[in-house]
Short mmCIF file of C-alpha atoms in Angstrom, two decimals:
data_model
loop_
_atom_site.label_atom_id
_atom_site.label_comp_id
_atom_site.label_asym_id
_atom_site.label_seq_id
_atom_site.Cartn_x
_atom_site.Cartn_y
_atom_site.Cartn_z
CA MET A 1 126.73 3.91 -121.92
CA ILE A 2 123.95 1.50 -123.00
CA ARG A 3 122.09 2.19 -119.75
CA ILE A 4 122.33 5.96 -120.28
CA LEU A 5 121.24 5.77 -123.92
CA SER A 6 118.29 3.47 -123.28
CA GLY A 7 117.20 5.52 -120.26
CA SER A 8 117.38 8.75 -122.28
CA ALA A 9 115.42 7.16 -125.12
CA ILE A 10 112.65 6.06 -122.74
CA LEU A 11 112.43 9.54 -121.24
CA LEU A 12 112.28 11.24 -124.64
CA VAL A 13 109.61 8.88 -125.96
CA CYS A 14 107.43 9.32 -122.87
CA LEU A 15 107.77 13.11 -122.86
CA GLY A 16 107.12 13.27 -126.58
CA ALA A 17 103.96 11.21 -126.23
CA ILE A 18 102.71 13.28 -123.29
CA LEU A 19 103.37 16.59 -125.07
CA SER A 20 101.84 15.41 -128.36
CA GLY A 21 98.30 15.57 -127.05
CA THR A 22 95.42 13.28 -126.14
CA TRP A 23 96.14 10.56 -128.70
CA GLY A 24 99.81 10.45 -127.75
CA VAL A 25 98.87 10.02 -124.10
CA PHE A 26 96.34 7.33 -125.02
CA VAL A 27 98.89 5.35 -127.07
CA LEU A 28 101.52 5.71 -124.34
CA CYS A 29 99.11 4.37 -121.72
CA VAL A 30 98.14 1.41 -123.92
CA VAL A 31 101.75 0.46 -124.62
CA LEU A 32 102.97 0.93 -121.04
CA ALA A 33 99.99 -0.88 -119.50
CA ALA A 34 100.42 -3.81 -121.89
CA LEU A 35 104.15 -4.14 -121.17
CA LEU A 36 103.72 -3.77 -117.41
CA LEU A 37 100.90 -6.32 -117.29
CA TRP A 38 102.99 -8.73 -119.38
CA GLU A 39 105.94 -8.39 -117.00
CA PHE A 40 103.70 -8.78 -113.96
CA ARG A 41 102.35 -12.01 -115.45
CA GLY A 42 105.92 -13.23 -115.90
CA LEU A 43 106.75 -12.45 -112.28
CA SER A 44 103.59 -14.15 -111.05
CA ASP A 45 104.53 -17.24 -113.06
CA LYS A 46 107.92 -17.35 -111.33
CA MET A 47 106.10 -17.06 -108.00
CA SER A 48 104.20 -20.25 -108.97
CA LEU A 49 100.94 -18.26 -108.94
CA ARG A 50 100.58 -17.39 -112.62
CA ALA A 51 97.97 -14.69 -113.14
CA PRO A 52 95.45 -15.91 -115.76
CA SER A 53 95.81 -13.90 -118.97
CA TRP A 54 92.06 -13.99 -119.63
CA LEU A 55 91.53 -12.07 -116.37
CA LEU A 56 94.69 -9.98 -116.01
CA TYR A 57 94.75 -8.29 -119.43
CA PRO A 58 91.07 -7.40 -119.95
CA LEU A 59 90.58 -6.23 -116.36
CA GLY A 60 93.89 -4.34 -116.39
CA ALA A 61 92.88 -2.59 -119.63
CA TYR A 62 89.48 -1.67 -118.20
CA VAL A 63 90.89 -0.32 -114.92
CA THR A 64 93.46 1.75 -116.86
CA PHE A 65 90.73 3.62 -118.73
CA SER A 66 87.86 3.25 -116.24
CA GLY A 67 87.91 6.90 -115.23
CA THR A 68 88.24 8.36 -118.72
CA PHE A 69 87.61 6.57 -122.02
CA LEU A 70 85.63 3.72 -120.42
CA ARG A 71 83.90 5.67 -117.66
CA GLY A 72 80.50 4.82 -119.16
CA ILE A 73 80.97 1.16 -118.18
CA SER A 74 80.05 0.50 -114.56
CA LEU A 75 82.99 -0.45 -112.34
CA GLN A 76 80.72 -2.56 -110.13
CA PHE A 77 79.49 -4.45 -113.19
CA VAL A 78 83.03 -5.25 -114.39
CA LEU A 79 84.18 -6.30 -110.92
CA SER A 80 81.11 -8.49 -110.54
CA ILE A 81 81.98 -10.31 -113.76
CA ALA A 82 85.61 -10.65 -112.62
CA LEU A 83 84.46 -12.03 -109.27
CA ILE A 84 81.80 -14.50 -110.37
CA GLY A 85 83.13 -15.38 -113.81
CA GLY A 86 86.74 -15.53 -112.69
CA LEU A 87 86.15 -17.86 -109.77
CA MET A 88 83.62 -19.96 -111.68
CA ALA A 89 86.15 -20.55 -114.46
CA PHE A 90 88.46 -22.35 -112.06
CA LEU A 91 85.75 -24.90 -111.41
CA PHE A 92 86.35 -26.22 -114.91
CA ILE A 93 89.85 -25.38 -116.15
CA PRO A 94 93.05 -27.25 -115.20
CA GLY A 95 94.80 -26.06 -112.08
CA ARG A 96 91.63 -25.47 -110.09
CA ARG A 97 93.46 -26.44 -106.89
CA GLU A 98 95.40 -23.17 -107.21
CA GLY A 99 92.39 -21.33 -108.63
CA LEU A 100 91.73 -18.89 -105.80
CA ASN A 101 95.38 -17.87 -105.54
CA ARG A 102 95.71 -17.41 -109.31
CA TRP A 103 92.47 -15.43 -109.44
CA SER A 104 93.76 -13.21 -106.61
CA MET A 105 97.02 -12.67 -108.50
CA GLY A 106 95.13 -11.67 -111.64
CA MET A 107 93.00 -9.18 -109.71
CA ALA A 108 96.05 -7.80 -107.91
CA GLY A 109 97.99 -7.34 -111.13
CA ALA A 110 95.11 -5.54 -112.86
CA LEU A 111 94.81 -3.12 -109.94
CA TYR A 112 98.57 -2.74 -109.43
CA ILE A 113 99.06 -1.59 -113.03
CA GLY A 114 95.63 -0.25 -113.94
CA LEU A 115 94.93 2.09 -111.02
CA PRO A 116 98.12 4.17 -111.38
CA MET A 117 97.58 4.55 -115.14
CA ASN A 118 93.96 5.52 -114.49
CA CYS A 119 95.03 8.19 -112.00
CA TYR A 120 97.60 9.61 -114.42
CA LEU A 121 94.83 9.97 -116.98
CA LEU A 122 92.50 11.53 -114.42
CA LEU A 123 95.20 14.06 -113.55
CA TYR A 124 95.89 14.75 -117.23
CA PHE A 125 92.21 15.44 -117.97
CA SER A 126 91.57 17.29 -114.70
CA GLY A 127 91.74 20.77 -116.25
CA SER A 128 94.01 23.33 -117.83
CA LYS A 129 96.93 22.29 -115.63
CA GLY A 130 96.50 18.55 -116.16
CA LEU A 131 99.69 18.19 -118.18
CA ALA A 132 101.69 20.01 -115.50
CA TRP A 133 100.30 17.69 -112.81
CA VAL A 134 101.45 14.61 -114.71
CA VAL A 135 104.87 16.03 -115.57
CA PHE A 136 105.70 17.12 -112.03
CA VAL A 137 104.43 13.92 -110.39
CA VAL A 138 106.61 11.85 -112.72
CA LEU A 139 109.55 14.24 -112.30
CA ALA A 140 109.28 14.25 -108.50
CA ALA A 141 109.12 10.44 -108.40
CA ALA A 142 112.15 10.15 -110.69
CA VAL A 143 114.12 12.67 -108.65
CA THR A 144 113.24 10.73 -105.50
CA ASP A 145 114.92 7.68 -107.00
CA VAL A 146 118.01 9.59 -108.11
CA ALA A 147 118.47 11.47 -104.82
CA ALA A 148 118.00 8.31 -102.76
CA LEU A 149 120.58 6.48 -104.87
CA LEU A 150 123.19 9.24 -104.85
CA VAL A 151 122.93 10.16 -101.17
CA GLY A 152 122.45 6.58 -100.03
CA SER A 153 125.47 5.27 -101.92
CA ARG A 154 127.71 8.07 -100.65
CA PHE A 155 126.47 8.85 -97.15
CA GLY A 156 124.14 5.97 -96.30
CA ARG A 157 124.92 4.13 -93.08
CA THR A 158 121.56 3.01 -91.69
CA PRO A 159 119.86 0.06 -93.48
CA PHE A 160 116.33 0.63 -94.77
CA PHE A 161 114.25 -2.56 -95.35
CA GLN A 162 117.49 -4.48 -95.69
CA GLN A 163 115.81 -7.86 -96.17
CA ILE A 164 114.00 -6.57 -99.25
CA SER A 165 116.62 -4.26 -100.75
CA PRO A 166 120.05 -4.48 -99.07
CA LYS A 167 121.46 -1.32 -100.67
CA LYS A 168 118.73 1.05 -99.47
CA THR A 169 119.44 3.32 -96.51
CA VAL A 170 117.48 5.65 -94.27
CA GLU A 171 119.70 8.54 -95.33
CA GLY A 172 118.89 7.87 -98.97
CA ALA A 173 115.17 7.60 -98.24
CA VAL A 174 115.17 10.95 -96.42
CA ALA A 175 117.09 12.58 -99.27
CA GLY A 176 114.51 11.22 -101.71
CA LEU A 177 111.66 12.75 -99.71
CA VAL A 178 113.41 16.13 -99.54
CA ALA A 179 114.08 16.06 -103.28
CA ALA A 180 110.43 15.25 -104.07
CA VAL A 181 109.26 18.13 -101.86
CA LEU A 182 111.61 20.55 -103.63
CA VAL A 183 110.36 19.44 -107.05
CA MET A 184 106.71 19.91 -106.07
CA ILE A 185 107.47 23.34 -104.57
CA PHE A 186 109.18 24.29 -107.83
CA GLY A 187 106.22 22.96 -109.82
CA SER A 188 103.85 24.96 -107.66
CA LEU A 189 105.84 28.15 -108.20
CA VAL A 190 106.14 27.85 -111.99
CA THR A 191 102.71 26.52 -112.96
CA LEU A 192 100.55 24.66 -110.43
CA GLY A 193 100.04 27.65 -108.13
CA LEU A 194 99.55 25.63 -104.95
CA PRO A 195 99.83 26.95 -101.39
CA LEU A 196 103.17 25.98 -99.85
CA ILE A 197 101.60 23.59 -97.35
CA HIS A 198 99.97 21.61 -100.15
CA ALA A 199 103.13 21.56 -102.24
CA VAL A 200 105.08 20.15 -99.30
CA ALA A 201 102.37 17.57 -98.52
CA LEU A 202 102.23 16.47 -102.16
CA GLY A 203 106.01 16.20 -102.29
CA LEU A 204 106.00 13.95 -99.25
CA LEU A 205 103.24 11.81 -100.76
CA VAL A 206 105.12 11.46 -104.04
CA GLY A 207 108.38 10.64 -102.25
CA MET A 208 106.78 8.05 -99.99
CA GLY A 209 104.79 6.56 -102.85
CA ALA A 210 107.90 6.28 -105.02
CA GLU A 211 109.93 4.59 -102.29
CA VAL A 212 107.15 2.19 -101.32
CA GLY A 213 106.57 1.32 -104.98
CA ASP A 214 110.25 0.53 -105.40
CA LEU A 215 110.23 -1.68 -102.32
CA VAL A 216 107.06 -3.51 -103.36
CA GLU A 217 108.51 -4.43 -106.76
CA SER A 218 111.80 -5.46 -105.13
CA GLN A 219 109.88 -7.76 -102.82
CA MET A 220 108.02 -9.33 -105.75
CA LYS A 221 111.32 -9.99 -107.52
CA ARG A 222 112.76 -11.56 -104.37
CA ILE A 223 109.75 -13.88 -104.09
CA ALA A 224 110.10 -14.72 -107.79
CA GLU A 225 113.88 -15.13 -107.31
CA VAL A 226 114.80 -12.93 -110.29
CA LYS A 227 117.01 -9.87 -110.63
CA ASP A 228 114.89 -8.01 -113.19
CA SER A 229 111.23 -8.10 -114.20
CA SER A 230 112.37 -8.83 -117.79
CA ASN A 231 115.21 -7.98 -120.17
CA LEU A 232 113.30 -5.65 -122.50
CA ILE A 233 115.41 -2.54 -121.83
CA PRO A 234 119.17 -2.81 -122.48
CA GLY A 235 121.11 -1.95 -119.35
CA HIS A 236 117.99 -1.50 -117.24
CA GLY A 237 116.16 -4.81 -117.12
CA GLY A 238 112.40 -4.58 -117.45
CA VAL A 239 109.87 -1.82 -117.90
CA LEU A 240 108.53 -2.48 -114.40
CA ASP A 241 112.05 -2.03 -113.01
CA ARG A 242 112.09 1.51 -114.46
CA PHE A 243 108.50 2.45 -113.66
CA ASP A 244 108.01 0.85 -110.23
CA SER A 245 108.55 4.16 -108.42
CA VAL A 246 106.03 6.08 -110.55
CA LEU A 247 103.10 3.71 -109.98
CA PHE A 248 101.89 4.70 -106.51
CA PRO A 249 102.46 8.51 -106.53
CA PRO A 250 99.63 9.39 -108.99
CA ILE A 251 97.07 7.59 -106.83
CA LEU A 252 98.11 9.49 -103.71
CA VAL A 253 98.41 12.81 -105.53
CA TYR A 254 95.10 12.52 -107.38
CA TYR A 255 93.00 11.81 -104.32
CA TYR A 256 94.81 14.38 -102.18
CA ALA A 257 94.28 17.01 -104.89
CA LEU A 258 90.69 15.91 -105.51
CA PHE A 259 89.60 15.99 -101.87
CA GLY A 260 91.63 19.15 -101.27
CA GLY A 261 89.93 20.99 -104.12
CA LEU A 262 93.23 21.57 -105.94
CA LEU A 263 92.17 20.31 -109.37
CA HIS A 264 90.74 23.07 -111.57
#
């Protein structure tokens, strides 16, 4: 019951923020990015490669808004500071023996959290259908998770990346892909107005992105030897545990739609 209530509350808050307009979306991105970066730092600490806060948080914040609110600040300039300043700092601060690895973890965390948030914002501000793009990408990713769990637990027989996530099955993964395709076809019919071939391709991209994102976070937790990314959400674990499958899909969808001329 706690899991259901907390999950429903998260969904309602996120939908409410998205539907409330630009400021609601902005606040939601700030809060989610901050929580996800904080949990990533905790995981990196348990991996004995703690991402430096002075690099992870500022760079993660910049990457999150680099395509929208902070697009006037050069990406090359920020990355140059992160490269030179970040590595130079480890010449002086304690723990310089692990400096390169910790710097790499900070860069990875900023990109891992910041790029998906940036692409959600780029989709949201892409035009008159921006809200629909965000809603259906998130919905398709969530349905991928649900379908994979339900079908995998009932009909799954063939292990899928068993060393990373023992309960995942090929049957569940296929069901997740099919579910994502159906959601994107539905989204295309009701609002996005995409040709069928593009709706199917986007569904496959969302499904694959969601499943890969889930596996990547599971692998990080295995390396860190923890069950959950944190205990912030009653019955669920951490924020990253709930949002791992929605991190990669917006990147794939945005660039497919951008290069395919589907954003208007």
